[in-house]
mmCIF file of N, CA and C in Angstrom:
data_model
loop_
_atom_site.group_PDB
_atom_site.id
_atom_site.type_symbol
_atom_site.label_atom_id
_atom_site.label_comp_id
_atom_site.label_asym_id
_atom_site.label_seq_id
_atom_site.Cartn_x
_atom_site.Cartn_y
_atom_site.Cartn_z
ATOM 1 N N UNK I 10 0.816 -1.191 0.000
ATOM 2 C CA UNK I 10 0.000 0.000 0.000
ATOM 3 C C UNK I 10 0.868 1.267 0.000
ATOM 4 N N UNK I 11 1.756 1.359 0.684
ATOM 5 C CA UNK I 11 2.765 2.513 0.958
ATOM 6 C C UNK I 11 3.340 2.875 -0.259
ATOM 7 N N UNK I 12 3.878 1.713 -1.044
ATOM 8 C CA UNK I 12 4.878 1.962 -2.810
ATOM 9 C C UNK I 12 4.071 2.396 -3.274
ATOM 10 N N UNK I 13 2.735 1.637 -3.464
ATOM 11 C CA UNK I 13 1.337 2.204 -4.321
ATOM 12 C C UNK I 13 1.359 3.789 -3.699
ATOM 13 N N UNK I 14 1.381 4.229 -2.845
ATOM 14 C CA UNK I 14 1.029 5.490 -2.665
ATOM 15 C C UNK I 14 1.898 6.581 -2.878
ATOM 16 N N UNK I 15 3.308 5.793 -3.041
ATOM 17 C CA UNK I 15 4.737 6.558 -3.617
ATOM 18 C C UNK I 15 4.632 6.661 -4.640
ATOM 19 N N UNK I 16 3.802 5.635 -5.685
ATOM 20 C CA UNK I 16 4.129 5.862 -6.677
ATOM 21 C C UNK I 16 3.088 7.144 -7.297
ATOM 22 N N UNK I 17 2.034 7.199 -6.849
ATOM 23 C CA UNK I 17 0.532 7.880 -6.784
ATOM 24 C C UNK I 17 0.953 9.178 -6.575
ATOM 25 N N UNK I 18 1.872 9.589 -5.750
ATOM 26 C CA UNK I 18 2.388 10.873 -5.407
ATOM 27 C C UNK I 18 3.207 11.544 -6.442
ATOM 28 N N UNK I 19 4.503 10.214 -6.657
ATOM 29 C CA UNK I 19 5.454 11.045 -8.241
ATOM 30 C C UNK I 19 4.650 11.080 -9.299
ATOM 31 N N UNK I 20 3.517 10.201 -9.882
ATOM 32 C CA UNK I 20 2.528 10.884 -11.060
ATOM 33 C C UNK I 20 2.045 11.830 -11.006
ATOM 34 N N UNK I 21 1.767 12.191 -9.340
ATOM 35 C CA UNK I 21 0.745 13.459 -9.159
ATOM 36 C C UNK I 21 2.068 14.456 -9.701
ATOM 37 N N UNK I 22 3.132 14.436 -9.555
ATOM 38 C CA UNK I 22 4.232 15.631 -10.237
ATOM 39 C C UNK I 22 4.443 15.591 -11.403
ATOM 40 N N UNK I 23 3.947 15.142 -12.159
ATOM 41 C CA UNK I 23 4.183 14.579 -13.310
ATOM 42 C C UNK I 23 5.828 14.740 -13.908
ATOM 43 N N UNK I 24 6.666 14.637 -13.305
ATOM 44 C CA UNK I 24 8.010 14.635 -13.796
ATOM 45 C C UNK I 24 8.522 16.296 -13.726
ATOM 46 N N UNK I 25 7.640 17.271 -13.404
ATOM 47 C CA UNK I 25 8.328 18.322 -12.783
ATOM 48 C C UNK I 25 8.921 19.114 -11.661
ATOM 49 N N UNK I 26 8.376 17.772 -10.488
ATOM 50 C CA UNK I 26 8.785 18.611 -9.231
ATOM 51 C C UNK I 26 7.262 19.488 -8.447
ATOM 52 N N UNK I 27 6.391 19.485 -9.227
ATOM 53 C CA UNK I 27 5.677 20.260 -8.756
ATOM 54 C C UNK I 27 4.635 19.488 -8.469
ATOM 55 N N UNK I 28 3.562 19.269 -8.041
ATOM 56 C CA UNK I 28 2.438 18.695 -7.544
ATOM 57 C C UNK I 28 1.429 19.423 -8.150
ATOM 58 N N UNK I 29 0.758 18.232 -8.499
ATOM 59 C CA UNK I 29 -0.624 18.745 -9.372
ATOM 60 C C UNK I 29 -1.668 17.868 -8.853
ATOM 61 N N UNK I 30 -3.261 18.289 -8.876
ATOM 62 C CA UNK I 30 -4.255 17.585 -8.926
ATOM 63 C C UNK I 30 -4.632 17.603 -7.048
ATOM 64 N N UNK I 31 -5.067 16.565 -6.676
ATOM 65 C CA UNK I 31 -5.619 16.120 -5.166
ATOM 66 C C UNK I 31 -4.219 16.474 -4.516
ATOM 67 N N UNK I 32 -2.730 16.087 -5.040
ATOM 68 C CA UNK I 32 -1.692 16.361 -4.407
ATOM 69 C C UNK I 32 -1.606 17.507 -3.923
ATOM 70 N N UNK I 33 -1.685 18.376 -5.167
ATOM 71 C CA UNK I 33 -1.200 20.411 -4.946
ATOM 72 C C UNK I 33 -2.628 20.470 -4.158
ATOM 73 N N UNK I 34 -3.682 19.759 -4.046
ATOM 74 C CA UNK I 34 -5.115 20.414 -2.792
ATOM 75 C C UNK I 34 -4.774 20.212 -1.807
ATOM 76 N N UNK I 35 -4.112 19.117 -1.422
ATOM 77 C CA UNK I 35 -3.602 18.741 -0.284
ATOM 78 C C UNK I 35 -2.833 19.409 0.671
ATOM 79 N N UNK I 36 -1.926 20.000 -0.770
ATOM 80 C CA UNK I 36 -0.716 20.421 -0.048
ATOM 81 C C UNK I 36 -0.757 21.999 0.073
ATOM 82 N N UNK I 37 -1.919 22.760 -0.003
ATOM 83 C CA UNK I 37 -2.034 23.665 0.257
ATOM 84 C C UNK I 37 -2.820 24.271 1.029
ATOM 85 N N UNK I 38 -2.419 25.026 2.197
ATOM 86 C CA UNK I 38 -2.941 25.375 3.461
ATOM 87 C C UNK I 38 -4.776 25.710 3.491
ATOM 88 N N UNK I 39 -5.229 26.478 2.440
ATOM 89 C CA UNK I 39 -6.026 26.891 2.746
ATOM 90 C C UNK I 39 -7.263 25.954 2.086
ATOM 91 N N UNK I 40 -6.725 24.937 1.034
ATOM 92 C CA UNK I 40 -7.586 24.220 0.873
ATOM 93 C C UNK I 40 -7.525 22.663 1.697
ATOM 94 N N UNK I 41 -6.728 22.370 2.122
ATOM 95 C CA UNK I 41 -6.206 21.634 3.193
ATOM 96 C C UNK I 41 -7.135 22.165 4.622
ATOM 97 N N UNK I 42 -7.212 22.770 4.862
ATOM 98 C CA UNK I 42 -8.017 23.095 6.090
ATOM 99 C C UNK I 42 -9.634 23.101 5.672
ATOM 100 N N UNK I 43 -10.309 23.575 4.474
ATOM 101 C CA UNK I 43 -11.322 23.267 4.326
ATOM 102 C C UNK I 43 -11.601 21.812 3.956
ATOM 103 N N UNK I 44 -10.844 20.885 3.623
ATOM 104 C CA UNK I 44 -10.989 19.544 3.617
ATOM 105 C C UNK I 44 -11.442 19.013 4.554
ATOM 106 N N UNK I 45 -10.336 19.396 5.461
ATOM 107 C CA UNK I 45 -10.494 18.984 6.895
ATOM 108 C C UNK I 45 -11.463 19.428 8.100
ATOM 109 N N UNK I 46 -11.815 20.252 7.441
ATOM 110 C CA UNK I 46 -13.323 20.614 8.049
ATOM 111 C C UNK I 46 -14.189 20.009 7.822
ATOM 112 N N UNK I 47 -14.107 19.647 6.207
ATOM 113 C CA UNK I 47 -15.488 18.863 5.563
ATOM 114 C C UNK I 47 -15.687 17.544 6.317
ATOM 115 N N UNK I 48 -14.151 16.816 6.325
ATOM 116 C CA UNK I 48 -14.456 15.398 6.900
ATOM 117 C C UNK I 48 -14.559 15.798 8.303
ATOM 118 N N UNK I 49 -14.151 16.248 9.213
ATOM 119 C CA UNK I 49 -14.398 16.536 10.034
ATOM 120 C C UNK I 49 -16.237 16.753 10.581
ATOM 121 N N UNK I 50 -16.710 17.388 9.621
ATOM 122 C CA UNK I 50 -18.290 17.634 10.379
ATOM 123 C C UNK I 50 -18.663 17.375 8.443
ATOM 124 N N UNK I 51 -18.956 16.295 8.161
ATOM 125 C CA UNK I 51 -19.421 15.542 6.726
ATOM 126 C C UNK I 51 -20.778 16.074 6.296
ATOM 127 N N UNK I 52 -21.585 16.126 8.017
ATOM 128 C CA UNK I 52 -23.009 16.441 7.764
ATOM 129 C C UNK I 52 -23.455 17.754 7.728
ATOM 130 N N UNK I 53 -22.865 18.795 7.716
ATOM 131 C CA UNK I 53 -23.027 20.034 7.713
ATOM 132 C C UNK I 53 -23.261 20.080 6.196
ATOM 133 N N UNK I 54 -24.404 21.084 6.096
ATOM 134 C CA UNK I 54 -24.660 21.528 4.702
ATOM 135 C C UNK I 54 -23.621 22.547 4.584
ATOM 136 N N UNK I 55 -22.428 22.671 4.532
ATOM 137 C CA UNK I 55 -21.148 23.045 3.750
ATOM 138 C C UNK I 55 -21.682 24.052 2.728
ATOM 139 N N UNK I 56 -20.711 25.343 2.666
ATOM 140 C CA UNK I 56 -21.325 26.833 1.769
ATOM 141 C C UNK I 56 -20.270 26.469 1.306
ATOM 142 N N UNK I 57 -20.122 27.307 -0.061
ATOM 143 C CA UNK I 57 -18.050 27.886 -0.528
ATOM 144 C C UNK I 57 -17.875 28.670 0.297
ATOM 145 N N UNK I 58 -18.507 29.744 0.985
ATOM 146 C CA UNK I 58 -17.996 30.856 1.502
ATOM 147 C C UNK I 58 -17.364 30.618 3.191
ATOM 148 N N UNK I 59 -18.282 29.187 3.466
ATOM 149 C CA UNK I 59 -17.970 29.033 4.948
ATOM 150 C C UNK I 59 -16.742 28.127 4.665
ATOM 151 N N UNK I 60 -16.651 27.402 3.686
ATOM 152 C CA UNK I 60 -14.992 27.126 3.291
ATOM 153 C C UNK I 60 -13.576 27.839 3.218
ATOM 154 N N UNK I 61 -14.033 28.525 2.316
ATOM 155 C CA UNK I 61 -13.330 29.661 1.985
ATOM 156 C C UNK I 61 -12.822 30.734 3.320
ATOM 157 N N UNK I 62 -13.747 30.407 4.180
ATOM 158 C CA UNK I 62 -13.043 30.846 5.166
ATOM 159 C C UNK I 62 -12.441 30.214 6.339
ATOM 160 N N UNK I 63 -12.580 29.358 6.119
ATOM 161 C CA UNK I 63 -11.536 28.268 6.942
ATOM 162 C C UNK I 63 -10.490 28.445 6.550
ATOM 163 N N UNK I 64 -10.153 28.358 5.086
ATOM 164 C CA UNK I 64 -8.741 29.182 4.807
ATOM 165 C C UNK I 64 -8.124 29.615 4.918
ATOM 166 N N UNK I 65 -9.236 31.109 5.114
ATOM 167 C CA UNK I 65 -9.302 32.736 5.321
ATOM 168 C C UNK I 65 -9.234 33.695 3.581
ATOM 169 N N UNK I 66 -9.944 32.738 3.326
ATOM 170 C CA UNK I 66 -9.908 33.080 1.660
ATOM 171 C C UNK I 66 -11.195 34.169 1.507
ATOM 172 N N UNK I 67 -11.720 34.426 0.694
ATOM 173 C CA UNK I 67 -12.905 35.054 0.150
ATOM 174 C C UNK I 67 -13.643 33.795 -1.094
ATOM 175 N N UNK I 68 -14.991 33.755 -0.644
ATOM 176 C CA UNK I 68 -15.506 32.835 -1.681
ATOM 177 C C UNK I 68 -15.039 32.860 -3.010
ATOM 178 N N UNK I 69 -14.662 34.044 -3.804
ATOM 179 C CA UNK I 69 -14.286 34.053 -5.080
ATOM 180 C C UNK I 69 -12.504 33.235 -5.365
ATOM 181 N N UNK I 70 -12.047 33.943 -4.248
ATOM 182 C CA UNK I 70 -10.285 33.188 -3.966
ATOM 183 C C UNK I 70 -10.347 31.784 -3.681
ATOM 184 N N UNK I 71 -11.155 31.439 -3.129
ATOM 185 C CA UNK I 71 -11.007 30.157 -2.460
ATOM 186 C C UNK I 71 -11.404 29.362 -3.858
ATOM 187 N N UNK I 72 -12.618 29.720 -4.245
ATOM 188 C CA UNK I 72 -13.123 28.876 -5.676
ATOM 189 C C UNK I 72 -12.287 28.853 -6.939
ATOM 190 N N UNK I 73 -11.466 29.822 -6.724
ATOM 191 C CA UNK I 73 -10.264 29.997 -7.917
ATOM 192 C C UNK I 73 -9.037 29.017 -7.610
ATOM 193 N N UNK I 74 -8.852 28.704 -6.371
ATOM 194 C CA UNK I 74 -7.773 28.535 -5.742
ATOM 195 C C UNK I 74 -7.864 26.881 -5.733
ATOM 196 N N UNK I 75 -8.796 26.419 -5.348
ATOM 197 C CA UNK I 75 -9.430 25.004 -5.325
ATOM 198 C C UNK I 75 -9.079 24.823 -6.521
ATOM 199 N N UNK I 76 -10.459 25.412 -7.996
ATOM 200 C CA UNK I 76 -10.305 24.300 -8.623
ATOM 201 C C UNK I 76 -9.352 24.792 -9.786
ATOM 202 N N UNK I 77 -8.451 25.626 -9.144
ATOM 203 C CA UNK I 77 -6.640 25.315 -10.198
ATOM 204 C C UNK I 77 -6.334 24.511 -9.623
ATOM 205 N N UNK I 78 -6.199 23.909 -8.588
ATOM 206 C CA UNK I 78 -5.123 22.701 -7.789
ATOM 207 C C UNK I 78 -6.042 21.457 -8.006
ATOM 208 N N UNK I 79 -7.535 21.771 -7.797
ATOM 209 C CA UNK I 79 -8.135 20.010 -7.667
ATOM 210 C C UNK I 79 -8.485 19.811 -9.211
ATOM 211 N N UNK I 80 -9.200 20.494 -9.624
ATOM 212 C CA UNK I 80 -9.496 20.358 -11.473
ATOM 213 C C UNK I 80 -10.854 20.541 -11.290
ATOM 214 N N UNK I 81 -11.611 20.669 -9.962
ATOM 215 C CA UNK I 81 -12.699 21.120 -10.289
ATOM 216 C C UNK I 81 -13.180 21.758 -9.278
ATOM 217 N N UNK I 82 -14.526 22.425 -9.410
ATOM 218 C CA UNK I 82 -14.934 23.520 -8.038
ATOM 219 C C UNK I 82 -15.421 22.834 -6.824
ATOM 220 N N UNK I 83 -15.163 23.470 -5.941
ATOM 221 C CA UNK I 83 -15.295 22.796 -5.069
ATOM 222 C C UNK I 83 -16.676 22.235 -4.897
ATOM 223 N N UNK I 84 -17.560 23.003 -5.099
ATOM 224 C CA UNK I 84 -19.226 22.627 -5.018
ATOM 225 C C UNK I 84 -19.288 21.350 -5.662
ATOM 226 N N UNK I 85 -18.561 21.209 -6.863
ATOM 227 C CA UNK I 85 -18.313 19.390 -7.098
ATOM 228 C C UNK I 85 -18.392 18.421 -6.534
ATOM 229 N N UNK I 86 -16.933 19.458 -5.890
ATOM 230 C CA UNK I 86 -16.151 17.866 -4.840
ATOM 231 C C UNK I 86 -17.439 17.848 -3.430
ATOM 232 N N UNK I 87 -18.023 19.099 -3.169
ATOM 233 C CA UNK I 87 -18.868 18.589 -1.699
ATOM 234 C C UNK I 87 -20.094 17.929 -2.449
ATOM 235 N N UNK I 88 -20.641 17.715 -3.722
ATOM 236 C CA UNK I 88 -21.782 17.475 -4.234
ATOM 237 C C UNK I 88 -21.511 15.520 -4.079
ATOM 238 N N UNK I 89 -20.286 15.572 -5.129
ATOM 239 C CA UNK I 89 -20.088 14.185 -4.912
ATOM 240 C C UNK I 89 -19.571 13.814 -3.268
ATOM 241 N N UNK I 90 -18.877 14.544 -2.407
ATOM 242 C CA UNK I 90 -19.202 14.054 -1.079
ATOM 243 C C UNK I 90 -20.539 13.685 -0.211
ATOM 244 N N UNK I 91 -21.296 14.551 -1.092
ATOM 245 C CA UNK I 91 -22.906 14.243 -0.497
ATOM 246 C C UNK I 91 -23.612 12.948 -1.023
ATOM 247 N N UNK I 92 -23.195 12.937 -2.296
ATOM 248 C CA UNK I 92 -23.461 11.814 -3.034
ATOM 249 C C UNK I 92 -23.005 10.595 -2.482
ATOM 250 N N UNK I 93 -21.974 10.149 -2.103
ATOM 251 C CA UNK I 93 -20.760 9.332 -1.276
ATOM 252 C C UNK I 93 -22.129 8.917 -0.287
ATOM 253 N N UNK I 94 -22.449 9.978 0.586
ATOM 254 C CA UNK I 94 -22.553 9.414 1.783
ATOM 255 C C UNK I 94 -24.132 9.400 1.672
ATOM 256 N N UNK I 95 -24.979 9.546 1.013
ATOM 257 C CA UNK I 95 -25.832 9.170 0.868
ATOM 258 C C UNK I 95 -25.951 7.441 -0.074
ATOM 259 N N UNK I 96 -25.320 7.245 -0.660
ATOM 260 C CA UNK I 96 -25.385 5.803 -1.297
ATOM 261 C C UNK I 96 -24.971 4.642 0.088
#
């Protein structure tokens, strides 16, 4: 599981050093903390703006900021989290 996840990490760089995708969301503070909010309290009907400020972003920054690093907006990613946990 661990190699699998080494290896999961150097694709996420794709050979430049830099981190792209779930990696670069991860690895950045302000969307990293709204993650961790989400799993943290799953059942909260979740805003962008109450994200965005977990950050300390502004809804428009935070939504820009997300989906350059994840590939998509965040309202996505909590839609299919809702989706998740309702199935």
């Amino acid at each position: 599981m661990a190699r699998w996840g080494l290896r999961w990490w150097e694709r996420q760089r794709h050979g430049s050093g830099h981190l792209t995708g779930w990696a670069a969301a991860l690895a950045a503070p302000a969307v990293a903390a709204a993650l961790r909010a989400v799993h943290a309290d799953p059942a909260r009907p979740w805003t962008v703006e109450e994200l965005g400020a977990t950050g300390g972003l502004s809804r428009a920054a935070f939504t820009r900021h997300f989906t350059a690093l994840a590939g998509e907006p965040p309202l996505g990613c909590l839609t299919g989290q809702y989706r998740r946990q309702a199935s």
